[in-house]
mmCIF file of C-alpha atoms in Angstrom:
data_model
loop_
_atom_site.group_PDB
_atom_site.id
_atom_site.type_symbol
_atom_site.label_atom_id
_atom_site.label_comp_id
_atom_site.label_asym_id
_atom_site.label_seq_id
_atom_site.Cartn_x
_atom_site.Cartn_y
_atom_site.Cartn_z
ATOM 1 C CA MET A 8 10.022 16.328 -1.285
ATOM 2 C CA GLU A 9 13.256 13.836 -2.974
ATOM 3 C CA ARG A 10 14.306 11.409 -0.121
ATOM 4 C CA ARG A 11 17.968 9.596 -0.764
ATOM 5 C CA SER A 12 18.205 6.376 -1.965
ATOM 6 C CA LEU A 13 17.906 5.157 1.830
ATOM 7 C CA LEU A 14 17.555 2.384 4.936
ATOM 8 C CA ARG A 15 19.853 0.658 5.325
ATOM 9 C CA ALA A 16 18.165 -0.225 9.463
ATOM 10 C CA ALA A 17 20.094 -0.787 12.584
ATOM 11 C CA VAL A 18 18.032 -0.817 14.868
ATOM 12 C CA LEU A 19 18.547 -0.255 20.004
ATOM 13 C CA GLY A 20 15.500 -1.304 21.879
ATOM 14 C CA GLY A 21 13.181 -2.147 19.054
ATOM 15 C CA THR A 22 11.694 1.514 18.595
ATOM 16 C CA SER A 23 13.980 3.016 16.326
ATOM 17 C CA ALA A 24 16.382 2.692 14.028
ATOM 18 C CA ALA A 25 18.799 5.049 12.284
ATOM 19 C CA LEU A 26 19.575 3.984 9.452
ATOM 20 C CA GLY A 27 23.493 4.572 7.354
ATOM 21 C CA GLY A 28 25.504 3.457 4.891
ATOM 22 C CA THR A 29 24.735 0.803 1.815
ATOM 23 C CA LEU A 30 25.964 -3.069 2.572
ATOM 24 C CA TRP A 31 26.636 -4.663 -0.509
ATOM 25 C CA ARG A 32 29.244 -2.349 -1.243
ATOM 26 C CA GLY A 33 31.143 -2.296 1.848
ATOM 27 C CA ALA A 34 30.053 0.344 3.613
ATOM 28 C CA ALA A 35 29.546 0.108 7.457
ATOM 29 C CA TYR A 36 26.366 0.962 9.741
ATOM 30 C CA ALA A 37 25.001 4.080 10.708
ATOM 31 C CA ALA A 38 25.298 4.052 15.649
ATOM 32 C CA PRO A 39 22.148 2.846 16.084
ATOM 33 C CA ALA A 40 19.108 5.353 16.987
ATOM 34 C CA GLN A 41 18.248 5.324 20.988
ATOM 35 C CA PRO A 42 14.097 4.030 21.252
ATOM 36 C CA GLY A 43 12.354 6.796 20.842
ATOM 37 C CA THR A 44 14.094 8.814 18.700
ATOM 38 C CA GLY A 45 11.506 8.352 15.432
ATOM 39 C CA PRO A 46 9.561 12.157 14.455
ATOM 40 C CA TYR A 47 6.718 10.995 16.062
ATOM 41 C CA GLY A 48 8.677 9.447 19.636
ATOM 42 C CA PRO A 49 7.842 6.574 21.191
ATOM 43 C CA LEU A 50 4.191 5.315 21.498
ATOM 44 C CA GLY A 51 2.291 5.581 24.435
ATOM 45 C CA SER A 52 -0.015 2.989 27.123
ATOM 46 C CA PRO A 53 -2.567 1.729 24.834
ATOM 47 C CA ASP A 54 -6.169 3.301 24.439
ATOM 48 C CA THR A 55 -9.446 2.643 24.222
ATOM 49 C CA ASN A 56 -9.172 0.896 21.114
ATOM 50 C CA GLY A 57 -6.364 -0.606 21.810
ATOM 51 C CA ILE A 58 -3.444 0.854 19.468
ATOM 52 C CA ARG A 59 -0.409 3.088 21.080
ATOM 53 C CA LEU A 60 0.078 6.005 20.591
ATOM 54 C CA PRO A 61 2.067 8.585 20.039
ATOM 55 C CA ASN A 62 2.053 11.130 22.574
ATOM 56 C CA GLY A 63 -0.835 14.073 20.733
ATOM 57 C CA PHE A 64 -3.079 11.377 18.497
ATOM 58 C CA THR A 65 -6.547 9.821 19.597
ATOM 59 C CA SER A 66 -8.594 6.462 17.514
ATOM 60 C CA ARG A 67 -11.608 6.466 16.855
ATOM 61 C CA VAL A 68 -12.920 3.101 15.669
ATOM 62 C CA ILE A 69 -14.745 4.203 12.137
ATOM 63 C CA ALA A 70 -16.594 0.891 10.929
ATOM 64 C CA ARG A 71 -16.361 -2.986 12.243
ATOM 65 C CA SER A 72 -17.759 -6.200 9.687
ATOM 66 C CA GLY A 73 -20.855 -6.960 10.048
ATOM 67 C CA GLN A 74 -22.364 -4.073 11.523
ATOM 68 C CA ARG A 75 -23.381 -0.084 10.438
ATOM 69 C CA VAL A 76 -21.200 2.143 9.337
ATOM 70 C CA GLY A 77 -21.980 5.110 11.787
ATOM 71 C CA SER A 78 -25.592 5.825 11.780
ATOM 72 C CA THR A 79 -26.577 4.255 8.150
ATOM 73 C CA SER A 80 -28.263 1.909 7.805
ATOM 74 C CA TYR A 81 -24.867 0.108 5.280
ATOM 75 C CA THR A 82 -23.313 -3.118 6.862
ATOM 76 C CA TRP A 83 -19.640 -3.309 6.130
ATOM 77 C CA HIS A 84 -17.312 -5.247 4.528
ATOM 78 C CA ASN A 85 -15.530 -8.590 6.358
ATOM 79 C CA ALA A 86 -12.259 -8.424 6.404
ATOM 80 C CA PRO A 87 -10.828 -4.827 5.336
ATOM 81 C CA ASP A 88 -8.225 -4.671 2.909
ATOM 82 C CA GLY A 89 -6.648 -1.586 0.753
ATOM 83 C CA GLY A 90 -7.547 2.299 0.854
ATOM 84 C CA ALA A 91 -7.059 5.434 -0.384
ATOM 85 C CA CYS A 92 -9.549 8.703 0.249
ATOM 86 C CA TYR A 93 -11.184 10.922 -1.920
ATOM 87 C CA ALA A 94 -11.705 15.006 -1.606
ATOM 88 C CA ASP A 95 -15.517 15.800 -2.145
ATOM 89 C CA GLY A 96 -15.839 18.672 -1.672
ATOM 90 C CA THR A 97 -15.249 19.877 2.172
ATOM 91 C CA GLY A 98 -15.572 16.877 3.024
ATOM 92 C CA TRP A 99 -13.737 13.504 1.955
ATOM 93 C CA ILE A 100 -14.435 9.394 1.155
ATOM 94 C CA TYR A 101 -12.500 6.594 1.761
ATOM 95 C CA VAL A 102 -12.777 3.719 -0.038
ATOM 96 C CA SER A 103 -12.193 0.165 1.769
ATOM 97 C CA ASN A 104 -11.323 -3.062 -0.200
ATOM 98 C CA SER A 105 -13.298 -6.306 0.936
ATOM 99 C CA GLU A 106 -10.024 -9.584 1.168
ATOM 100 C CA THR A 107 -12.468 -12.239 1.061
ATOM 101 C CA ASN A 108 -13.374 -15.022 -1.040
ATOM 102 C CA PRO A 109 -15.980 -15.415 -3.139
ATOM 103 C CA SER A 110 -17.697 -12.216 -2.412
ATOM 104 C CA GLY A 111 -15.056 -9.658 -2.018
ATOM 105 C CA GLY A 112 -16.030 -6.472 -3.700
ATOM 106 C CA ALA A 113 -15.015 -2.343 -2.419
ATOM 107 C CA SER A 114 -16.899 -0.082 0.329
ATOM 108 C CA ALA A 115 -16.090 3.501 0.784
ATOM 109 C CA VAL A 116 -16.975 6.218 3.697
ATOM 110 C CA LYS A 117 -18.139 9.652 3.530
ATOM 111 C CA PHE A 118 -17.427 12.135 5.869
ATOM 112 C CA SER A 119 -18.570 16.085 6.145
ATOM 113 C CA SER A 120 -16.024 18.873 5.914
ATOM 114 C CA THR A 121 -15.771 18.169 10.579
ATOM 115 C CA GLY A 122 -14.707 14.314 9.861
ATOM 116 C CA ALA A 123 -18.484 12.899 10.928
ATOM 117 C CA ILE A 124 -19.681 10.065 8.960
ATOM 118 C CA THR A 125 -21.749 11.400 6.424
ATOM 119 C CA ALA A 126 -23.360 7.833 4.021
ATOM 120 C CA ALA A 127 -21.695 4.704 3.452
ATOM 121 C CA TYR A 128 -22.308 2.140 0.712
ATOM 122 C CA ARG A 129 -21.215 -0.024 -1.100
ATOM 123 C CA ILE A 130 -19.642 0.306 -5.005
ATOM 124 C CA LEU A 131 -17.344 -3.176 -6.294
ATOM 125 C CA SER A 132 -19.201 -6.098 -6.203
ATOM 126 C CA GLY A 133 -19.842 -10.112 -7.653
ATOM 127 C CA THR A 134 -15.311 -9.828 -7.772
ATOM 128 C CA ARG A 135 -12.450 -12.706 -5.392
ATOM 129 C CA GLN A 136 -10.329 -11.608 -2.368
ATOM 130 C CA ASN A 137 -9.594 -7.492 -3.731
ATOM 131 C CA CYS A 138 -6.562 -7.258 -1.666
ATOM 132 C CA ALA A 139 -4.804 -3.622 -2.504
ATOM 133 C CA GLY A 140 -5.302 -1.392 -5.342
ATOM 134 C CA GLY A 141 -4.612 2.084 -5.594
ATOM 135 C CA LYS A 142 -6.106 5.393 -7.094
ATOM 136 C CA THR A 143 -6.212 6.836 -9.490
ATOM 137 C CA PRO A 144 -5.078 11.544 -11.240
ATOM 138 C CA TRP A 145 -8.892 10.990 -12.561
ATOM 139 C CA ASN A 146 -10.063 9.940 -8.867
ATOM 140 C CA THR A 147 -11.786 5.822 -9.662
ATOM 141 C CA TRP A 148 -10.473 3.139 -7.554
ATOM 142 C CA LEU A 149 -8.685 0.826 -8.135
ATOM 143 C CA SER A 150 -9.799 -2.693 -6.901
ATOM 144 C CA CYS A 151 -6.984 -5.863 -6.931
ATOM 145 C CA GLU A 152 -8.057 -9.610 -7.408
ATOM 146 C CA GLU A 153 -5.843 -11.773 -5.727
ATOM 147 C CA VAL A 154 -6.548 -14.389 -6.762
ATOM 148 C CA SER A 155 -4.755 -16.484 -10.207
ATOM 149 C CA LEU A 156 -5.461 -14.579 -13.233
ATOM 150 C CA GLY A 157 -6.846 -12.109 -11.392
ATOM 151 C CA TYR A 158 -8.425 -8.710 -12.973
ATOM 152 C CA VAL A 159 -8.417 -5.256 -11.558
ATOM 153 C CA TYR A 160 -11.688 -3.318 -11.562
ATOM 154 C CA GLU A 161 -11.748 0.152 -12.351
ATOM 155 C CA THR A 162 -14.777 1.567 -9.373
ATOM 156 C CA ASP A 163 -16.488 5.329 -8.216
ATOM 157 C CA PRO A 164 -15.898 5.928 -4.838
ATOM 158 C CA TRP A 165 -18.961 7.928 -4.719
ATOM 159 C CA GLY A 166 -20.583 4.867 -6.372
ATOM 160 C CA THR A 167 -22.813 6.898 -9.007
ATOM 161 C CA ASN A 168 -21.092 4.113 -11.600
ATOM 162 C CA ALA A 169 -21.060 0.957 -12.712
ATOM 163 C CA ALA A 170 -17.079 -0.708 -12.251
ATOM 164 C CA VAL A 171 -15.467 -1.812 -15.253
ATOM 165 C CA GLN A 172 -13.590 -4.541 -15.283
ATOM 166 C CA ARG A 173 -9.832 -3.617 -17.627
ATOM 167 C CA ALA A 174 -9.038 -6.924 -18.999
ATOM 168 C CA ALA A 175 -5.963 -4.950 -20.496
ATOM 169 C CA MET A 176 -3.441 -4.404 -17.368
ATOM 170 C CA GLY A 177 -3.230 -8.053 -17.795
ATOM 171 C CA ARG A 178 -4.426 -11.301 -16.107
ATOM 172 C CA PHE A 179 -2.096 -12.275 -12.561
ATOM 173 C CA LYS A 180 -2.679 -13.005 -8.632
ATOM 174 C CA HIS A 181 -3.200 -8.750 -8.175
ATOM 175 C CA GLU A 182 -2.125 -6.962 -5.326
ATOM 176 C CA ALA A 183 -1.606 -3.144 -5.543
ATOM 177 C CA ALA A 184 -1.614 -0.242 -8.143
ATOM 178 C CA ALA A 185 -0.104 2.748 -7.824
ATOM 179 C CA ALA A 186 0.219 6.153 -11.067
ATOM 180 C CA ASP A 187 2.571 7.758 -11.835
ATOM 181 C CA PRO A 188 1.445 11.297 -14.331
ATOM 182 C CA VAL A 189 4.401 12.487 -15.091
ATOM 183 C CA ARG A 190 5.385 9.031 -17.418
ATOM 184 C CA GLU A 191 1.431 8.222 -17.610
ATOM 185 C CA VAL A 192 1.268 4.872 -16.876
ATOM 186 C CA ILE A 193 0.168 2.402 -13.678
ATOM 187 C CA TYR A 194 2.187 0.428 -11.923
ATOM 188 C CA LEU A 195 1.172 -3.739 -10.491
ATOM 189 C CA THR A 196 2.668 -5.722 -8.186
ATOM 190 C CA GLU A 197 2.088 -9.777 -7.934
ATOM 191 C CA ASP A 198 1.792 -11.306 -5.005
ATOM 192 C CA GLU A 199 3.622 -14.614 -5.716
ATOM 193 C CA THR A 200 6.458 -16.395 -4.232
ATOM 194 C CA ASN A 201 7.879 -15.394 -7.973
ATOM 195 C CA GLY A 202 5.642 -12.421 -8.705
ATOM 196 C CA ARG A 203 6.730 -9.602 -11.731
ATOM 197 C CA PHE A 204 7.245 -5.975 -10.868
ATOM 198 C CA TYR A 205 5.028 -4.190 -14.261
ATOM 199 C CA ARG A 206 3.676 -1.229 -15.370
ATOM 200 C CA PHE A 207 0.547 0.101 -17.429
ATOM 201 C CA VAL A 208 1.132 2.825 -20.360
ATOM 202 C CA PRO A 209 -2.575 2.797 -21.317
ATOM 203 C CA THR A 210 -3.436 4.310 -24.774
ATOM 204 C CA THR A 211 -4.490 6.927 -24.150
ATOM 205 C CA TRP A 212 -4.100 8.237 -20.337
ATOM 206 C CA GLY A 213 -7.260 8.007 -18.103
ATOM 207 C CA ASN A 214 -8.609 5.846 -20.592
ATOM 208 C CA LEU A 215 -7.199 1.997 -18.659
ATOM 209 C CA SER A 216 -9.592 -0.094 -21.998
ATOM 210 C CA SER A 217 -7.154 -0.730 -23.815
ATOM 211 C CA GLY A 218 -2.484 0.578 -23.290
ATOM 212 C CA LYS A 219 0.421 -2.428 -22.532
ATOM 213 C CA LEU A 220 2.128 -4.116 -19.649
ATOM 214 C CA GLN A 221 5.374 -4.624 -19.989
ATOM 215 C CA VAL A 222 7.115 -5.602 -16.723
ATOM 216 C CA MET A 223 11.089 -5.300 -14.933
ATOM 217 C CA VAL A 224 14.139 -6.776 -16.903
ATOM 218 C CA ALA A 225 16.324 -6.074 -14.544
ATOM 219 C CA GLY A 226 18.926 -9.003 -13.029
ATOM 220 C CA SER A 227 19.866 -10.628 -10.469
ATOM 221 C CA ALA A 228 20.954 -8.504 -8.053
ATOM 222 C CA THR A 229 19.668 -6.127 -5.142
ATOM 223 C CA SER A 230 20.825 -2.871 -6.834
ATOM 224 C CA GLY A 231 21.199 -1.867 -10.530
ATOM 225 C CA SER A 232 19.481 -0.539 -14.294
ATOM 226 C CA PHE A 233 15.961 -1.667 -15.423
ATOM 227 C CA THR A 234 15.157 -1.205 -18.636
ATOM 228 C CA TRP A 235 10.946 -2.632 -19.974
ATOM 229 C CA ALA A 236 9.373 -4.711 -21.197
ATOM 230 C CA ASP A 237 6.581 -5.806 -23.216
ATOM 231 C CA VAL A 238 4.235 -8.611 -21.862
ATOM 232 C CA PRO A 239 2.782 -11.164 -25.178
ATOM 233 C CA ASP A 240 0.398 -11.840 -23.835
ATOM 234 C CA PRO A 241 -1.478 -10.077 -20.582
ATOM 235 C CA ASP A 242 -4.129 -12.646 -20.196
ATOM 236 C CA GLY A 243 -1.272 -15.116 -18.437
ATOM 237 C CA SER A 244 -3.359 -18.184 -19.803
ATOM 238 C CA PRO A 245 -1.467 -20.589 -21.255
ATOM 239 C CA THR A 246 1.459 -18.823 -20.208
ATOM 240 C CA ALA A 247 1.608 -17.445 -16.893
ATOM 241 C CA THR A 248 2.139 -13.475 -17.864
ATOM 242 C CA ARG A 249 5.454 -13.356 -15.474
ATOM 243 C CA SER A 250 7.249 -16.457 -16.944
ATOM 244 C CA GLN A 251 6.346 -15.180 -20.550
ATOM 245 C CA VAL A 252 9.245 -12.442 -20.262
ATOM 246 C CA SER A 253 13.336 -13.686 -20.304
ATOM 247 C CA GLY A 254 15.445 -12.202 -17.814
ATOM 248 C CA SER A 255 12.100 -9.702 -15.930
ATOM 249 C CA LYS A 256 12.559 -9.895 -12.426
ATOM 250 C CA SER A 257 11.434 -12.109 -9.739
ATOM 251 C CA PHE A 258 10.446 -10.295 -6.164
ATOM 252 C CA ASN A 259 9.326 -12.730 -3.724
ATOM 253 C CA GLY A 260 5.844 -11.948 -3.175
ATOM 254 C CA GLY A 261 5.410 -8.241 -4.167
ATOM 255 C CA GLU A 262 2.719 -6.111 -2.160
ATOM 256 C CA GLY A 263 1.913 -2.334 -1.532
ATOM 257 C CA CYS A 264 3.490 0.629 -4.060
ATOM 258 C CA HIS A 265 3.977 4.021 -3.857
ATOM 259 C CA TYR A 266 4.427 6.950 -6.685
ATOM 260 C CA ALA A 267 5.683 10.372 -5.930
ATOM 261 C CA ASN A 268 8.350 12.442 -7.093
ATOM 262 C CA ASP A 269 10.070 10.174 -9.508
ATOM 263 C CA THR A 270 10.042 7.793 -7.319
ATOM 264 C CA VAL A 271 7.700 4.114 -7.093
ATOM 265 C CA TRP A 272 7.922 1.890 -4.155
ATOM 266 C CA PHE A 273 6.927 -0.672 -3.927
ATOM 267 C CA THR A 274 6.942 -4.723 -1.088
ATOM 268 C CA THR A 275 7.538 -7.858 -0.873
ATOM 269 C CA LYS A 276 6.530 -9.828 1.681
ATOM 270 C CA GLY A 277 8.506 -12.476 1.257
ATOM 271 C CA ASP A 278 11.910 -10.849 2.539
ATOM 272 C CA ASN A 279 10.572 -8.617 4.092
ATOM 273 C CA ARG A 280 12.283 -5.499 2.061
ATOM 274 C CA VAL A 281 11.174 -2.341 0.330
ATOM 275 C CA TRP A 282 12.491 -1.523 -2.808
ATOM 276 C CA GLN A 283 12.530 1.679 -4.845
ATOM 277 C CA LEU A 284 12.618 2.733 -8.507
ATOM 278 C CA ASN A 285 14.558 5.851 -9.448
ATOM 279 C CA LEU A 286 12.712 5.926 -12.703
ATOM 280 C CA LEU A 287 14.792 9.495 -13.798
ATOM 281 C CA THR A 288 17.643 6.704 -13.580
ATOM 282 C CA ASP A 289 15.873 3.814 -14.551
ATOM 283 C CA THR A 290 17.658 2.237 -11.150
ATOM 284 C CA TYR A 291 16.377 0.368 -9.037
ATOM 285 C CA GLU A 292 17.899 -0.602 -5.268
ATOM 286 C CA LEU A 293 17.203 -2.103 -1.259
ATOM 287 C CA ALA A 294 15.376 0.911 0.517
ATOM 288 C CA TYR A 295 14.617 -1.854 3.348
ATOM 289 C CA ASP A 296 15.110 -4.638 4.005
ATOM 290 C CA ASP A 297 15.256 -5.780 8.451
ATOM 291 C CA SER A 298 17.394 -9.318 7.196
ATOM 292 C CA LEU A 299 20.567 -7.204 6.849
ATOM 293 C CA VAL A 300 20.442 -6.507 10.645
ATOM 294 C CA ASN A 301 18.488 -10.379 11.160
ATOM 295 C CA GLY A 302 15.160 -9.160 12.095
ATOM 296 C CA THR A 303 16.561 -6.664 14.806
ATOM 297 C CA ALA A 304 14.834 -2.956 12.666
ATOM 298 C CA PRO A 305 10.852 -1.827 14.041
ATOM 299 C CA LEU A 306 9.470 -3.067 10.852
ATOM 300 C CA THR A 307 8.818 -6.301 10.017
ATOM 301 C CA GLY A 308 5.584 -8.547 7.950
ATOM 302 C CA VAL A 309 6.120 -5.546 5.137
ATOM 303 C CA ASP A 310 2.808 -5.154 3.644
ATOM 304 C CA ASN A 311 0.744 -1.525 2.403
ATOM 305 C CA ILE A 312 2.323 1.474 1.809
ATOM 306 C CA THR A 313 1.129 4.397 1.574
ATOM 307 C CA GLY A 314 3.504 7.971 2.164
ATOM 308 C CA ALA A 315 2.388 11.645 3.786
ATOM 309 C CA SER A 316 2.834 15.397 2.374
ATOM 310 C CA SER A 317 5.975 15.172 4.672
ATOM 311 C CA GLY A 318 7.603 12.944 2.338
ATOM 312 C CA ASP A 319 7.640 9.694 5.602
ATOM 313 C CA LEU A 320 6.229 6.599 3.915
ATOM 314 C CA PHE A 321 4.375 4.852 6.347
ATOM 315 C CA VAL A 322 4.241 1.671 5.853
ATOM 316 C CA ALA A 323 1.921 -1.440 7.744
ATOM 317 C CA GLU A 324 2.604 -4.821 9.064
ATOM 318 C CA ASP A 325 0.301 -8.075 8.369
ATOM 319 C CA GLY A 326 0.931 -9.210 11.808
ATOM 320 C CA GLY A 327 4.792 -9.336 12.639
ATOM 321 C CA THR A 328 4.192 -6.799 15.828
ATOM 322 C CA MET A 329 0.447 -5.042 14.717
ATOM 323 C CA GLU A 330 2.711 -1.994 13.869
ATOM 324 C CA ILE A 331 2.552 0.774 11.308
ATOM 325 C CA CYS A 332 5.549 1.954 11.081
ATOM 326 C CA VAL A 333 6.789 5.193 9.726
ATOM 327 C CA ILE A 334 10.302 5.819 7.410
ATOM 328 C CA THR A 335 11.275 9.327 7.336
ATOM 329 C CA PRO A 336 13.578 10.578 4.048
ATOM 330 C CA ASP A 337 16.138 10.952 6.503
ATOM 331 C CA ASP A 338 16.736 7.578 7.038
ATOM 332 C CA ILE A 339 15.061 6.587 10.204
ATOM 333 C CA VAL A 340 12.643 3.991 11.441
ATOM 334 C CA ALA A 341 10.335 3.829 13.871
ATOM 335 C CA SER A 342 7.205 2.693 14.784
ATOM 336 C CA PHE A 343 4.589 5.578 14.398
ATOM 337 C CA LEU A 344 1.319 2.744 16.299
ATOM 338 C CA ARG A 345 0.494 -0.443 17.564
ATOM 339 C CA VAL A 346 -2.779 -1.951 17.468
ATOM 340 C CA ASP A 347 -2.349 -4.730 20.868
ATOM 341 C CA GLY A 348 -4.359 -8.242 20.883
ATOM 342 C CA GLN A 349 -4.564 -8.687 17.375
ATOM 343 C CA SER A 350 -1.826 -11.219 16.966
ATOM 344 C CA GLY A 351 -4.533 -13.102 14.374
ATOM 345 C CA SER A 352 -4.449 -10.391 12.257
ATOM 346 C CA GLU A 353 -3.141 -7.746 9.628
ATOM 347 C CA ILE A 354 -3.339 -4.209 9.461
ATOM 348 C CA THR A 355 -4.418 -3.110 6.064
ATOM 349 C CA GLY A 356 -5.410 -0.094 3.783
ATOM 350 C CA PRO A 357 -3.391 3.101 4.737
ATOM 351 C CA ALA A 358 -4.197 6.596 3.215
ATOM 352 C CA PHE A 359 -4.763 10.163 4.695
ATOM 353 C CA SER A 360 -8.019 12.174 4.498
ATOM 354 C CA PRO A 361 -7.207 14.815 1.340
ATOM 355 C CA ASP A 362 -5.918 17.522 4.451
ATOM 356 C CA GLY A 363 -3.614 15.452 6.227
ATOM 357 C CA THR A 364 -4.663 15.577 9.333
ATOM 358 C CA ARG A 365 -5.973 11.673 9.508
ATOM 359 C CA LEU A 366 -5.042 8.169 8.291
ATOM 360 C CA TYR A 367 -7.484 5.511 7.960
ATOM 361 C CA PHE A 368 -6.519 1.756 8.390
ATOM 362 C CA SER A 369 -7.759 -1.597 9.331
ATOM 363 C CA SER A 370 -7.393 -4.460 11.309
ATOM 364 C CA GLN A 371 -8.297 -6.733 8.938
ATOM 365 C CA ARG A 372 -9.361 -9.605 10.911
ATOM 366 C CA GLY A 373 -9.697 -7.540 14.852
ATOM 367 C CA THR A 374 -9.632 -9.138 17.700
ATOM 368 C CA SER A 375 -11.652 -12.281 16.584
ATOM 369 C CA GLY A 376 -8.670 -13.139 14.619
ATOM 370 C CA SER A 377 -11.920 -14.235 11.914
ATOM 371 C CA SER A 378 -12.623 -12.291 8.525
ATOM 372 C CA SER A 379 -15.675 -10.640 10.190
ATOM 373 C CA GLY A 380 -14.039 -9.679 12.884
ATOM 374 C CA GLY A 381 -12.689 -6.588 11.118
ATOM 375 C CA ILE A 382 -12.462 -2.957 12.507
ATOM 376 C CA THR A 383 -11.916 0.076 9.942
ATOM 377 C CA TYR A 384 -9.775 3.519 12.373
ATOM 378 C CA GLU A 385 -8.959 7.126 11.895
ATOM 379 C CA VAL A 386 -6.915 8.140 13.497
ATOM 380 C CA THR A 387 -5.364 12.285 13.992
ATOM 381 C CA GLY A 388 -2.749 14.007 14.888
ATOM 382 C CA PRO A 389 -0.399 16.788 14.039
ATOM 383 C CA PHE A 390 1.146 15.003 10.838
ATOM 384 C CA ARG A 391 3.967 16.370 9.476
ATOM 385 C CA SER A 392 3.866 18.772 6.068
#
């Protein structure tokens, strides 16, 4: 679904925001929406899991760190982070990273066609602080190390094939990845205060063992045109990849990344922004910036991002009010859910089941505020199609 360049938020009552003109071009905001005017309506009271949801939606706990997953013998990992879903016959698989150091890695939960948990298992071990990542069109999971000189690992959600380190994709403080099957590249974010936005161009699409790492080159403005330049030394030593190309654009704490319909969106946590790249025109702009309304917009602490078939974006908060917010194609930002009683945590890993009826996500540290207290949830309901 085509999206407008969008999302300059005004808010009334802290629940939803109508989005209007482009401030840096001198236009005024649209009138703010009334509370609860997001596509799913207002949030209800906390359910038995402490989650506030719109009418018609329900939640269940899928896994807890340190405890067995369902009736399986597998113990769920600590600090669950980035995730994705994969079709598996009539069922599906949810993959989740573990943002711990030194153990890290990633695990998977397998579901039947009815949503029953049928298996859980490890798909990556022996890595460090695996934060976010991305799904490939050939159904692997790219698990990214959020450490200095970190790697990307390509993993098998079914747990059959061994994970493979993809050194050609560069060594830096990786965060998220998003595949673009049209241009046959993988976009990558970097979680540094002066991080960069990259793309990896494989020698052969579908094989990430070799290729070129490139960095986005643009001016310092919040909108404009951009180009790509090769990173001379992707292994980042002795010079960090972000410092190798003159004119490469700096971003304050790159986080989630999502591609759809010739557009890529990515978030920067240092300034609470969502950026939008139009890949048909090679232009970029701010898609969302809560600082333009003095932090009164519903979405703060931007982190992981995913999309639904409706064209809606779902953005998880790192802290903030522990919400997942929805950004619609018709310029509305609204709270979709809120997790109560877990202010010491962050929301991670939002991903939809293949049929779009279930949303998975985690509270990385749960009620304890510790990495051993992570909780992974499923929300089911009438999502827009």
